[in-house]
Coordinates of C-alpha atoms in Angstrom, one line a residue:
Chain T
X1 CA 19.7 -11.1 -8.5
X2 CA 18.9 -10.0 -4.9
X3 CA 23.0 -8.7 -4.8
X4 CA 23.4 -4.4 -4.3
X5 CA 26.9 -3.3 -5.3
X6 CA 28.5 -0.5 -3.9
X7 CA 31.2 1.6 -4.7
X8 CA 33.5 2.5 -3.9
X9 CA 35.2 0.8 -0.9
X10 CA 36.6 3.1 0.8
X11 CA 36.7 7.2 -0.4
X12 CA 39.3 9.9 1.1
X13 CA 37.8 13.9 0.5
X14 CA 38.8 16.7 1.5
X15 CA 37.0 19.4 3.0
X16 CA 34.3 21.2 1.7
X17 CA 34.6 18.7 -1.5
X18 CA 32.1 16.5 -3.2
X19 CA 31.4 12.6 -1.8
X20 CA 29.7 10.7 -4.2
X21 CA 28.9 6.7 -3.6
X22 CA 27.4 4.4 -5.8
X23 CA 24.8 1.7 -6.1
X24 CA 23.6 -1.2 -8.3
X25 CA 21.4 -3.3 -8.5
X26 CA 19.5 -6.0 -10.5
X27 CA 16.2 -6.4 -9.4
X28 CA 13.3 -4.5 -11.4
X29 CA 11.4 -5.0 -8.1
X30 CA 12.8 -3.4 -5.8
X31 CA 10.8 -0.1 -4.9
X32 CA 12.6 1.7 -2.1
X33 CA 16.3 2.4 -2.0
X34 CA 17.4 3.8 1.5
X35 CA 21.2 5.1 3.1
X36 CA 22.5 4.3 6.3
X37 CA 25.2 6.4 7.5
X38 CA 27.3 4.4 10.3
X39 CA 29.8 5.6 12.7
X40 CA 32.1 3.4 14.6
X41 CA 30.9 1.4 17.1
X42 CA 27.0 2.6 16.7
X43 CA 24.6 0.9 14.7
X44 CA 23.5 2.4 11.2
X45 CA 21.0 5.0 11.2
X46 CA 19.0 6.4 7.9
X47 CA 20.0 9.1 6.5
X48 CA 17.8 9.9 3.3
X49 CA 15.9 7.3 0.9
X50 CA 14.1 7.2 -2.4
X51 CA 11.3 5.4 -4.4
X52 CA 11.8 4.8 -8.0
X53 CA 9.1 7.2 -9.2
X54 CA 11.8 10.6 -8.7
X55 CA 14.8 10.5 -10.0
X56 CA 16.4 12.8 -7.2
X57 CA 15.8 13.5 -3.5
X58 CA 17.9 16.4 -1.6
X59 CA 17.9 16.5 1.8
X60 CA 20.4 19.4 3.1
X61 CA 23.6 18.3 1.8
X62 CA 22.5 15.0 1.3
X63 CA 21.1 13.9 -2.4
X64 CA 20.1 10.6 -3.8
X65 CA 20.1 10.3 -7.7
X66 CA 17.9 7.4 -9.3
X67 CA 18.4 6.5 -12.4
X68 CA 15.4 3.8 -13.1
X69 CA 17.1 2.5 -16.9
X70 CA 20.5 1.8 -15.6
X71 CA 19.3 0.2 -12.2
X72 CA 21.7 2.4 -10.6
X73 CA 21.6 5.2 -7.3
X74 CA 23.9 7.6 -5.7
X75 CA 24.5 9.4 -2.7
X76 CA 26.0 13.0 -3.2
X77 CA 27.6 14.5 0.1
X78 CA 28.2 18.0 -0.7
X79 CA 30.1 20.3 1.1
X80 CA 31.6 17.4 2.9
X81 CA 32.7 18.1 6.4
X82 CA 35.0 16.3 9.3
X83 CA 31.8 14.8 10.9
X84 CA 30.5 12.8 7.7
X85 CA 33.5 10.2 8.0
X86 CA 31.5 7.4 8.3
X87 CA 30.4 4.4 6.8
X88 CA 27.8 4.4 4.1
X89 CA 25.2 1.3 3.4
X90 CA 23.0 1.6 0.1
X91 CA 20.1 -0.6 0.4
X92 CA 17.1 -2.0 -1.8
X93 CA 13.8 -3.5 -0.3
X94 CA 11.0 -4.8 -2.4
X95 CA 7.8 -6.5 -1.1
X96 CA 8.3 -9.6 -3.5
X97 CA 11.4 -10.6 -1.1
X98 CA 9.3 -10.1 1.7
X99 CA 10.2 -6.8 4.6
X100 CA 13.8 -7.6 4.7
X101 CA 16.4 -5.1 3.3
X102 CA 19.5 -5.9 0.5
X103 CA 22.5 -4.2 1.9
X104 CA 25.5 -2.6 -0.3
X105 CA 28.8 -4.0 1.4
X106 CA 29.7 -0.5 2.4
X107 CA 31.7 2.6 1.7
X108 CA 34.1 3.7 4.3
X109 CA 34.5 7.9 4.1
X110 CA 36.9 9.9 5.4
X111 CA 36.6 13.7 5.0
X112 CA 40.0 15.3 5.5
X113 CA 39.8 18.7 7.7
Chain A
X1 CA 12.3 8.1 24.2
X2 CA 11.8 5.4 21.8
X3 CA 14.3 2.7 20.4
X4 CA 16.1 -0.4 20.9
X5 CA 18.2 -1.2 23.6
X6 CA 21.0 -4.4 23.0
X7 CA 22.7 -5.5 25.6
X8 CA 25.7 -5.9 26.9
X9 CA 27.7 -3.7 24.5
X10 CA 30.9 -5.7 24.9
X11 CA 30.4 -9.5 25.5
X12 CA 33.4 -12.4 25.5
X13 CA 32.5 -15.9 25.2
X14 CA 35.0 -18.9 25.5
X15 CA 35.4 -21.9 23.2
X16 CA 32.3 -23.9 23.5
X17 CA 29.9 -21.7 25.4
X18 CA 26.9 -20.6 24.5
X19 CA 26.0 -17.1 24.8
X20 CA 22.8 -14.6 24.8
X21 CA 22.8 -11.6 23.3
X22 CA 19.6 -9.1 24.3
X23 CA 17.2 -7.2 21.9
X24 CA 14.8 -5.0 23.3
X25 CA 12.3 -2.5 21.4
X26 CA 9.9 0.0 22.5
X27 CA 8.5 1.3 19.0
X28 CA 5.9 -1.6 19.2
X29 CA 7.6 -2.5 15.8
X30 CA 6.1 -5.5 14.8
X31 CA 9.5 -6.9 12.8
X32 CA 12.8 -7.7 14.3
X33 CA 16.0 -8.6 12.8
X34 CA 19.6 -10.0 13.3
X35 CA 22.6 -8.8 11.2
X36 CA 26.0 -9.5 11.4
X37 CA 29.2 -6.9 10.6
X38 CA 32.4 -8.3 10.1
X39 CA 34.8 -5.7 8.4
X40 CA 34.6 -5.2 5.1
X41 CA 31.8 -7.5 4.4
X42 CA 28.7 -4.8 4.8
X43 CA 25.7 -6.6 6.8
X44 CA 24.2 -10.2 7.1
X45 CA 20.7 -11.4 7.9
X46 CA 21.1 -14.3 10.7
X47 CA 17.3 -14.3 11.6
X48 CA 14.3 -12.6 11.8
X49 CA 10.9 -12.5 13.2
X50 CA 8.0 -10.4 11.3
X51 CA 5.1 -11.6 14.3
X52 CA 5.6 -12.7 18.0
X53 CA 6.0 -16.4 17.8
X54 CA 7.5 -16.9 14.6
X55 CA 10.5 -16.4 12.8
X56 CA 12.7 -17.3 9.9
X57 CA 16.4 -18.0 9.3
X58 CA 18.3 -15.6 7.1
X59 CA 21.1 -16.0 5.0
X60 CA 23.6 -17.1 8.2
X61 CA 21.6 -18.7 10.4
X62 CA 24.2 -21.7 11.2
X63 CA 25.2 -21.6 14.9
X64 CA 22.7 -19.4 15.7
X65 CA 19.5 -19.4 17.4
X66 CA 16.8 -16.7 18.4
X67 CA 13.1 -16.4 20.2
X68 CA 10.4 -14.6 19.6
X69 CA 8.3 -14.7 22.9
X70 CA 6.9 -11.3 23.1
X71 CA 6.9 -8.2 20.4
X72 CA 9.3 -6.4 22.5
X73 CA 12.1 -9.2 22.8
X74 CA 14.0 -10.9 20.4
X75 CA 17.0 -12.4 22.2
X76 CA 19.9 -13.8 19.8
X77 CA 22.1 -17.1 21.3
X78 CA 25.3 -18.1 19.8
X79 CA 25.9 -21.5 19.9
X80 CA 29.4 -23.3 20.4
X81 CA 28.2 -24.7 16.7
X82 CA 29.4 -21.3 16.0
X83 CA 32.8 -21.7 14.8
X84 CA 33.7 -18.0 14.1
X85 CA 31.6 -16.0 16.3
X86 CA 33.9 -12.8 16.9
X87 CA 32.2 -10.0 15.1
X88 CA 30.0 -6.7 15.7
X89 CA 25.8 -7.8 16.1
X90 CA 23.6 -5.6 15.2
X91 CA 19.5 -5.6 15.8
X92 CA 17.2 -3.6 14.1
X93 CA 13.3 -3.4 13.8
X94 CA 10.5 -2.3 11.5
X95 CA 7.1 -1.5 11.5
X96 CA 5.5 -4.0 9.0
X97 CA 4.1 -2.6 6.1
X98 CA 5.9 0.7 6.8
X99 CA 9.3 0.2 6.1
X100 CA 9.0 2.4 3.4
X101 CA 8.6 5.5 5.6
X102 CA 11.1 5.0 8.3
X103 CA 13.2 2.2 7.5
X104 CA 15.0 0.0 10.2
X105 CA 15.8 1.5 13.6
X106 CA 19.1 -0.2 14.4
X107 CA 20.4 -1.0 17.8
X108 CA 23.6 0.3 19.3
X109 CA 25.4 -3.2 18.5
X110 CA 26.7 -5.9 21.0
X111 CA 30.7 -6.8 20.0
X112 CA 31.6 -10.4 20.7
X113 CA 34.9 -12.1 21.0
X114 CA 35.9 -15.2 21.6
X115 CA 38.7 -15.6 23.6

């Protein structure tokens, strides 16, 4: 129950398309759902998050859609570029299992110039 | 400027050694934490430490063993009981309490090999 699923994978776009990643999860408790955007060789850094009360957050080209029912949140990269290939963590965090984050497995992009 | 600084960024160990890995913070973060990244297989909690002097194993804490001596420092050994050690470390940190707000601050990552 403490599981987040990500998907997908791995994601190939092309320029100036759409990137769109998403996450599951199974714990009502959970109250704060960050991203980590990763590039190789660095440690992740975060890159926009949301609490269950909205159901979306935009940050420049960056947008995070909750949707509280389904247990389920996306990232939306629009306008992808070169410089987003990276890798993408989704994670959940709720006080009842403490201050230590549930991590997606990841979600390898590559934006295509 | 503020962050965390691991050290060294590259690090090979041979069969049956132990080996150190370095954590250091200067956002007087009060959490610390160990993952480790092997491809494919996203992140995974070794240890962490929420106050100086105490910590908790995570969900790989086999082979593995940490300190907690002061708030800055949270130094990560990998025991020879570690019988697949090669993979990307990572260290992050939190303020407690505020992790809504700001997250983890991740470290720069130490790769180890064995060879």
């Amino acid at each position: 129950q403490q599981q987040v699923k990500q998907s997908p994978q791995s994601l190939i776009v092309q320029k100036g398309g759409i990137s769109i990643i998403n996450c599951a999860y199974e714990n009502t408790a959970f109250d704060y759902f960050p991203w980590y955007q990763q590039f190789p060789g660095k440690g992740p850094a975060l890159l926009i998050a949301i609490r269950p009360d909205v159901s979306e957050k935009k940050e420049g080209r960056f947008t995070i859609s909750f949707n509280k029912s389904a247990k389920q949140f996306s990232l939306h990269i629009m306008d992808s570029q070169p410089g987003d290939s990276a890798t993408y963590f989704c994670a959940a965090i709720s006080d009842n299992y403490g201050q230590n984050f549930v991590f997606g497995p990841g979600t390898r992009l590559s934006v295509l110039p | 400027d503020g962050g965390i600084t691991q050290s060294p960024k590259y690090l090979f160990r041979k069969e049956g050694q132990n080996v150190t890995l370095s954590c250091e913070q200067n956002l007087n973060h009060d959490a610390m934490y160990w993952y480790r990244q092997d491809p494919g297989q996203g992140l995974r909690l070794i240890y962490y430490s929420q106050i100086v002097n105490d910590f908790q194993k995570g969900d790989i804490a086999e082979g593995y063993s940490v300190s907690r001596e002061k708030k800055e420092s949270f130094p990560l050994t990998v025991t020879s009981a570690q019988k697949n050690p090669t993979a990307f470390y990572l260290c992050a940190s939190t303020s407690r309490g505020a992790y809504g707000e700001n997250g983890y601050t991740f470290g720069s990552g130490t790769r180890l090999t064995v060879v």
